[in-house]
PDB file of C-alpha atoms in Angstrom:
ATOM      1  CA  UNK M  18     105.176 102.767  87.950  1.00 67.00           C
ATOM      2  CA  UNK M  19     108.565 104.246  87.879  1.00 65.00           C
ATOM      3  CA  UNK M  20     111.963 102.646  87.580  1.00 77.00           C
ATOM      4  CA  UNK M  21     113.234 103.510  90.803  1.00 85.00           C
ATOM      5  CA  UNK M  22     112.543 101.101  93.449  1.00 86.00           C
ATOM      6  CA  UNK M  23     112.157 103.619  96.262  1.00 89.00           C
ATOM      7  CA  UNK M  24     109.445 105.243  94.531  1.00 91.00           C
ATOM      8  CA  UNK M  25     107.622 102.925  92.167  1.00 92.00           C
ATOM      9  CA  UNK M  26     104.440 105.556  92.270  1.00 93.00           C
ATOM     10  CA  UNK M  27     106.572 108.714  91.961  1.00 91.00           C
ATOM     11  CA  UNK M  28     107.179 111.565  94.604  1.00 92.00           C
ATOM     12  CA  UNK M  29     104.544 112.033  97.167  1.00 93.00           C
ATOM     13  CA  UNK M  30     102.112 114.427  95.998  1.00 93.00           C
ATOM     14  CA  UNK M  31     101.817 117.427  98.517  1.00 95.00           C
ATOM     15  CA  UNK M  32      98.791 119.370  96.837  1.00 96.00           C
ATOM     16  CA  UNK M  33      97.172 122.223  99.246  1.00 96.00           C
ATOM     17  CA  UNK M  34      93.875 121.429  97.943  1.00 97.00           C
ATOM     18  CA  UNK M  35      91.792 118.555  96.189  1.00 97.00           C
ATOM     19  CA  UNK M  36      88.892 118.729  94.169  1.00 96.00           C
ATOM     20  CA  UNK M  37      85.563 116.470  95.362  1.00 95.00           C
ATOM     21  CA  UNK M  38      86.521 113.793  92.958  1.00 96.00           C
ATOM     22  CA  UNK M  39      90.116 113.869  94.118  1.00 97.00           C
ATOM     23  CA  UNK M  40      88.915 113.507  97.718  1.00 97.00           C
ATOM     24  CA  UNK M  41      86.413 110.674  96.889  1.00 97.00           C
ATOM     25  CA  UNK M  42      89.422 108.964  95.113  1.00 98.00           C
ATOM     26  CA  UNK M  43      92.082 109.277  97.888  1.00 98.00           C
ATOM     27  CA  UNK M  44      89.342 108.302 100.768  1.00 97.00           C
ATOM     28  CA  UNK M  45      88.889 104.941  98.589  1.00 98.00           C
ATOM     29  CA  UNK M  46      92.579 104.351  98.462  1.00 98.00           C
ATOM     30  CA  UNK M  47      92.749 104.943 102.085  1.00 97.00           C
ATOM     31  CA  UNK M  48      90.145 102.497 102.906  1.00 97.00           C
ATOM     32  CA  UNK M  49      91.509  99.983 100.714  1.00 98.00           C
ATOM     33  CA  UNK M  50      94.886  99.842 102.230  1.00 98.00           C
ATOM     34  CA  UNK M  51      94.595  97.453 104.822  1.00 98.00           C
ATOM     35  CA  UNK M  52      93.274  94.792 102.687  1.00 98.00           C
ATOM     36  CA  UNK M  53      95.805  95.735  99.794  1.00 98.00           C
ATOM     37  CA  UNK M  54      98.853  95.726 101.967  1.00 98.00           C
ATOM     38  CA  UNK M  55      97.563  92.148 103.574  1.00 98.00           C
ATOM     39  CA  UNK M  56      97.128  91.038  99.979  1.00 98.00           C
ATOM     40  CA  UNK M  57     100.615  92.160  99.233  1.00 98.00           C
ATOM     41  CA  UNK M  58     102.291  90.253 102.012  1.00 98.00           C
ATOM     42  CA  UNK M  59      99.697  87.311 101.863  1.00 98.00           C
ATOM     43  CA  UNK M  60     101.919  83.528 101.760  1.00 98.00           C
ATOM     44  CA  UNK M  61     105.106  85.095 102.243  1.00 98.00           C
ATOM     45  CA  UNK M  62     107.396  82.842 104.434  1.00 98.00           C
ATOM     46  CA  UNK M  63     109.583  84.109 107.140  1.00 97.00           C
ATOM     47  CA  UNK M  64     112.726  84.542 105.119  1.00 98.00           C
ATOM     48  CA  UNK M  65     110.444  86.379 102.418  1.00 98.00           C
ATOM     49  CA  UNK M  66     109.352  88.727 104.825  1.00 98.00           C
ATOM     50  CA  UNK M  67     112.913  89.535 106.078  1.00 98.00           C
ATOM     51  CA  UNK M  68     113.975  90.489 102.424  1.00 98.00           C
ATOM     52  CA  UNK M  69     114.750  94.348 101.638  1.00 97.00           C
ATOM     53  CA  UNK M  70     112.508  95.402  99.178  1.00 96.00           C
ATOM     54  CA  UNK M  71     115.401  97.016  97.432  1.00 95.00           C
ATOM     55  CA  UNK M  72     119.590  97.165  98.259  1.00 94.00           C
ATOM     56  CA  UNK M  73     119.891  98.938 101.251  1.00 94.00           C
ATOM     57  CA  UNK M  74     116.303  99.531 102.042  1.00 96.00           C
ATOM     58  CA  UNK M  75     113.886  98.055 104.717  1.00 97.00           C
ATOM     59  CA  UNK M  76     112.469  94.296 104.860  1.00 98.00           C
ATOM     60  CA  UNK M  77     109.114  93.725 103.791  1.00 98.00           C
ATOM     61  CA  UNK M  78     108.119  92.826 107.577  1.00 98.00           C
ATOM     62  CA  UNK M  79     109.654  96.677 108.084  1.00 98.00           C
ATOM     63  CA  UNK M  80     107.832  98.149 105.649  1.00 98.00           C
ATOM     64  CA  UNK M  81     104.452  96.844 106.663  1.00 98.00           C
ATOM     65  CA  UNK M  82     105.252  98.075 110.421  1.00 98.00           C
ATOM     66  CA  UNK M  83     106.408 101.452 109.362  1.00 98.00           C
ATOM     67  CA  UNK M  84     103.007 101.861 107.344  1.00 98.00           C
ATOM     68  CA  UNK M  85     101.233 101.394 110.339  1.00 98.00           C
ATOM     69  CA  UNK M  86     103.298 103.514 112.537  1.00 98.00           C
ATOM     70  CA  UNK M  87     103.362 106.352 109.859  1.00 98.00           C
ATOM     71  CA  UNK M  88      99.214 106.070 109.460  1.00 98.00           C
ATOM     72  CA  UNK M  89      98.964 106.410 113.570  1.00 98.00           C
ATOM     73  CA  UNK M  90     100.796 109.595 113.255  1.00 98.00           C
ATOM     74  CA  UNK M  91      98.404 110.874 110.158  1.00 98.00           C
ATOM     75  CA  UNK M  92      95.581 110.189 112.364  1.00 98.00           C
ATOM     76  CA  UNK M  93      96.872 112.526 115.401  1.00 98.00           C
ATOM     77  CA  UNK M  94      98.205 114.957 112.834  1.00 98.00           C
ATOM     78  CA  UNK M  95      94.344 114.973 111.310  1.00 98.00           C
ATOM     79  CA  UNK M  96      92.999 115.310 114.820  1.00 98.00           C
ATOM     80  CA  UNK M  97      95.442 118.117 115.903  1.00 98.00           C
ATOM     81  CA  UNK M  98      94.553 119.856 112.523  1.00 98.00           C
ATOM     82  CA  UNK M  99      90.677 119.570 113.029  1.00 98.00           C
ATOM     83  CA  UNK M 100      90.932 120.711 116.500  1.00 98.00           C
ATOM     84  CA  UNK M 101      93.855 123.038 116.921  1.00 98.00           C
ATOM     85  CA  UNK M 102      94.565 126.511 115.160  1.00 98.00           C
ATOM     86  CA  UNK M 103      97.501 125.265 112.917  1.00 98.00           C
ATOM     87  CA  UNK M 104      99.320 123.237 115.048  1.00 98.00           C
ATOM     88  CA  UNK M 105     102.822 122.227 114.569  1.00 97.00           C
ATOM     89  CA  UNK M 106     103.321 118.521 114.351  1.00 96.00           C
ATOM     90  CA  UNK M 107     105.909 116.078 115.840  1.00 94.00           C
ATOM     91  CA  UNK M 108     108.273 114.647 113.074  1.00 95.00           C
ATOM     92  CA  UNK M 109     109.554 111.370 114.038  1.00 95.00           C
ATOM     93  CA  UNK M 110     112.978 109.189 113.415  1.00 96.00           C
ATOM     94  CA  UNK M 111     111.457 106.619 110.897  1.00 96.00           C
ATOM     95  CA  UNK M 112     114.579 104.941 109.979  1.00 96.00           C
ATOM     96  CA  UNK M 113     115.720 104.677 113.973  1.00 97.00           C
ATOM     97  CA  UNK M 114     111.876 103.487 114.501  1.00 97.00           C
ATOM     98  CA  UNK M 115     112.527 100.671 112.025  1.00 97.00           C
ATOM     99  CA  UNK M 116     115.087  99.543 113.963  1.00 96.00           C
ATOM    100  CA  UNK M 117     113.316  98.869 117.305  1.00 97.00           C
ATOM    101  CA  UNK M 118     112.636  95.233 118.296  1.00 97.00           C
ATOM    102  CA  UNK M 119     109.051  95.447 117.651  1.00 97.00           C
ATOM    103  CA  UNK M 120     109.771  95.629 113.716  1.00 95.00           C
ATOM    104  CA  UNK M 121     110.488  91.878 114.045  1.00 96.00           C
ATOM    105  CA  UNK M 122     107.018  91.277 115.113  1.00 96.00           C
ATOM    106  CA  UNK M 123     104.638  89.377 112.823  1.00 97.00           C
ATOM    107  CA  UNK M 124     103.148  91.535 110.197  1.00 98.00           C
ATOM    108  CA  UNK M 125      99.884  90.422 111.002  1.00 97.00           C
ATOM    109  CA  UNK M 126     100.043  92.558 114.315  1.00 98.00           C
ATOM    110  CA  UNK M 127     100.458  95.836 112.190  1.00 98.00           C
ATOM    111  CA  UNK M 128      98.182  94.742 109.662  1.00 98.00           C
ATOM    112  CA  UNK M 129      95.356  94.278 112.188  1.00 98.00           C
ATOM    113  CA  UNK M 130      96.247  97.513 113.809  1.00 98.00           C
ATOM    114  CA  UNK M 131      95.913  99.166 110.407  1.00 98.00           C
ATOM    115  CA  UNK M 132      92.714  97.510 109.856  1.00 97.00           C
ATOM    116  CA  UNK M 133      90.986  98.989 112.869  1.00 98.00           C
ATOM    117  CA  UNK M 134      93.070 102.552 112.487  1.00 98.00           C
ATOM    118  CA  UNK M 135      92.048 103.158 108.945  1.00 97.00           C
ATOM    119  CA  UNK M 136      88.346 102.407 110.006  1.00 97.00           C
ATOM    120  CA  UNK M 137      88.692 105.213 112.104  1.00 97.00           C
ATOM    121  CA  UNK M 138      91.086 107.572 110.066  1.00 97.00           C
ATOM    122  CA  UNK M 139      88.695 106.889 107.102  1.00 96.00           C
ATOM    123  CA  UNK M 140      85.499 107.609 109.087  1.00 97.00           C
ATOM    124  CA  UNK M 141      87.150 110.661 110.196  1.00 98.00           C
ATOM    125  CA  UNK M 142      88.079 112.005 106.784  1.00 98.00           C
ATOM    126  CA  UNK M 143      84.708 110.746 105.468  1.00 97.00           C
ATOM    127  CA  UNK M 144      82.767 112.924 108.063  1.00 97.00           C
ATOM    128  CA  UNK M 145      83.965 116.372 107.019  1.00 98.00           C
ATOM    129  CA  UNK M 146      81.590 118.347 104.856  1.00 96.00           C
ATOM    130  CA  UNK M 147      82.383 117.913 101.091  1.00 90.00           C
ATOM    131  CA  UNK M 148      82.967 121.557 100.548  1.00 88.00           C
ATOM    132  CA  UNK M 149      83.635 122.478 104.201  1.00 95.00           C
ATOM    133  CA  UNK M 150      86.462 124.734 105.642  1.00 97.00           C
ATOM    134  CA  UNK M 151      87.871 121.953 107.500  1.00 98.00           C
ATOM    135  CA  UNK M 152      89.562 120.634 104.284  1.00 98.00           C
ATOM    136  CA  UNK M 153      91.845 123.979 104.106  1.00 97.00           C
ATOM    137  CA  UNK M 154      92.677 123.852 108.042  1.00 98.00           C
ATOM    138  CA  UNK M 155      96.272 124.216 108.271  1.00 98.00           C
ATOM    139  CA  UNK M 156      99.124 122.175 109.810  1.00 98.00           C
ATOM    140  CA  UNK M 157     102.796 122.664 109.968  1.00 98.00           C
ATOM    141  CA  UNK M 158     105.493 120.335 109.733  1.00 96.00           C
ATOM    142  CA  UNK M 159     108.867 121.740 111.163  1.00 96.00           C
ATOM    143  CA  UNK M 160     111.404 119.441 109.583  1.00 93.00           C
ATOM    144  CA  UNK M 161     109.998 120.332 106.479  1.00 91.00           C
ATOM    145  CA  UNK M 162     109.407 123.924 106.898  1.00 93.00           C
ATOM    146  CA  UNK M 163     105.882 123.966 105.404  1.00 95.00           C
ATOM    147  CA  UNK M 164     102.290 124.414 106.412  1.00 97.00           C
ATOM    148  CA  UNK M 165      99.686 121.763 104.854  1.00 98.00           C
ATOM    149  CA  UNK M 166      96.072 121.114 104.979  1.00 98.00           C
ATOM    150  CA  UNK M 167      93.863 118.453 105.733  1.00 98.00           C
ATOM    151  CA  UNK M 168      93.506 118.031 101.767  1.00 98.00           C
ATOM    152  CA  UNK M 169      97.174 117.729 101.838  1.00 98.00           C
ATOM    153  CA  UNK M 170      97.233 115.019 104.463  1.00 98.00           C
ATOM    154  CA  UNK M 171      94.838 113.159 102.549  1.00 98.00           C
ATOM    155  CA  UNK M 172      96.438 113.158  99.600  1.00 98.00           C
ATOM    156  CA  UNK M 173      99.854 112.188 101.198  1.00 97.00           C
ATOM    157  CA  UNK M 174      98.587 109.100 103.161  1.00 98.00           C
ATOM    158  CA  UNK M 175      96.588 108.013 100.345  1.00 98.00           C
ATOM    159  CA  UNK M 176      99.698 107.709  98.383  1.00 98.00           C
ATOM    160  CA  UNK M 177     101.788 106.613 101.189  1.00 98.00           C
ATOM    161  CA  UNK M 178      99.827 103.054 101.652  1.00 98.00           C
ATOM    162  CA  UNK M 179      99.857 102.507  97.760  1.00 98.00           C
ATOM    163  CA  UNK M 180     103.426 103.485  97.732  1.00 97.00           C
ATOM    164  CA  UNK M 181     104.749 101.016 100.328  1.00 98.00           C
ATOM    165  CA  UNK M 182     102.153  98.476  98.874  1.00 98.00           C
ATOM    166  CA  UNK M 183     104.053  98.730  95.528  1.00 97.00           C
ATOM    167  CA  UNK M 184     107.283  98.667  96.912  1.00 97.00           C
ATOM    168  CA  UNK M 185     106.222  94.774  98.063  1.00 98.00           C
ATOM    169  CA  UNK M 186     104.487  94.036  95.215  1.00 97.00           C
ATOM    170  CA  UNK M 187     107.479  95.093  92.615  1.00 96.00           C
ATOM    171  CA  UNK M 188     109.685  92.856  94.932  1.00 97.00           C
ATOM    172  CA  UNK M 189     107.185  89.864  94.654  1.00 97.00           C
ATOM    173  CA  UNK M 190     107.640  90.283  91.137  1.00 96.00           C
ATOM    174  CA  UNK M 191     111.141  90.715  90.725  1.00 95.00           C
ATOM    175  CA  UNK M 192     111.647  87.557  92.513  1.00 96.00           C
ATOM    176  CA  UNK M 193     108.826  85.538  91.307  1.00 97.00           C
ATOM    177  CA  UNK M 194     107.151  85.306  94.460  1.00 97.00           C
TER     178      UNK M 194
END
């Protein structure tokens, strides 16, 4: 854990390739996310869910909805990378999405979505041949001006879920919840 509440796990990794062991570890983290995030918000009341995880940051509720939205994008990005030649993905304005009315829904809506989504996302990653060429299939993020791989996608989203879960658990620790 770092001292920066924005990045409790440090910066997002963007490796172009993962070892077989790193893939297994990242896939385990991906499968564990729905339960881990559920546990992180379990028992929080409405006021606590409406508390920003840091000054100027999103509320706990917004963080949960963001994770589901971001991982829906990951699922689409993975499908594009596996079925098209170096697709350019569509970025989105996550800060603006977080201000839309659906971010006021109870977190269970996104937690249930995340549970189903990760069944599919995890299964799709797990179905790839361990040493096969699909792991190196490229995709491009136009806003970042970089080309990544399927391996990168797995590493990024395994980290992303743990990152946001850690933001919530750190807030709970600081506030004695």
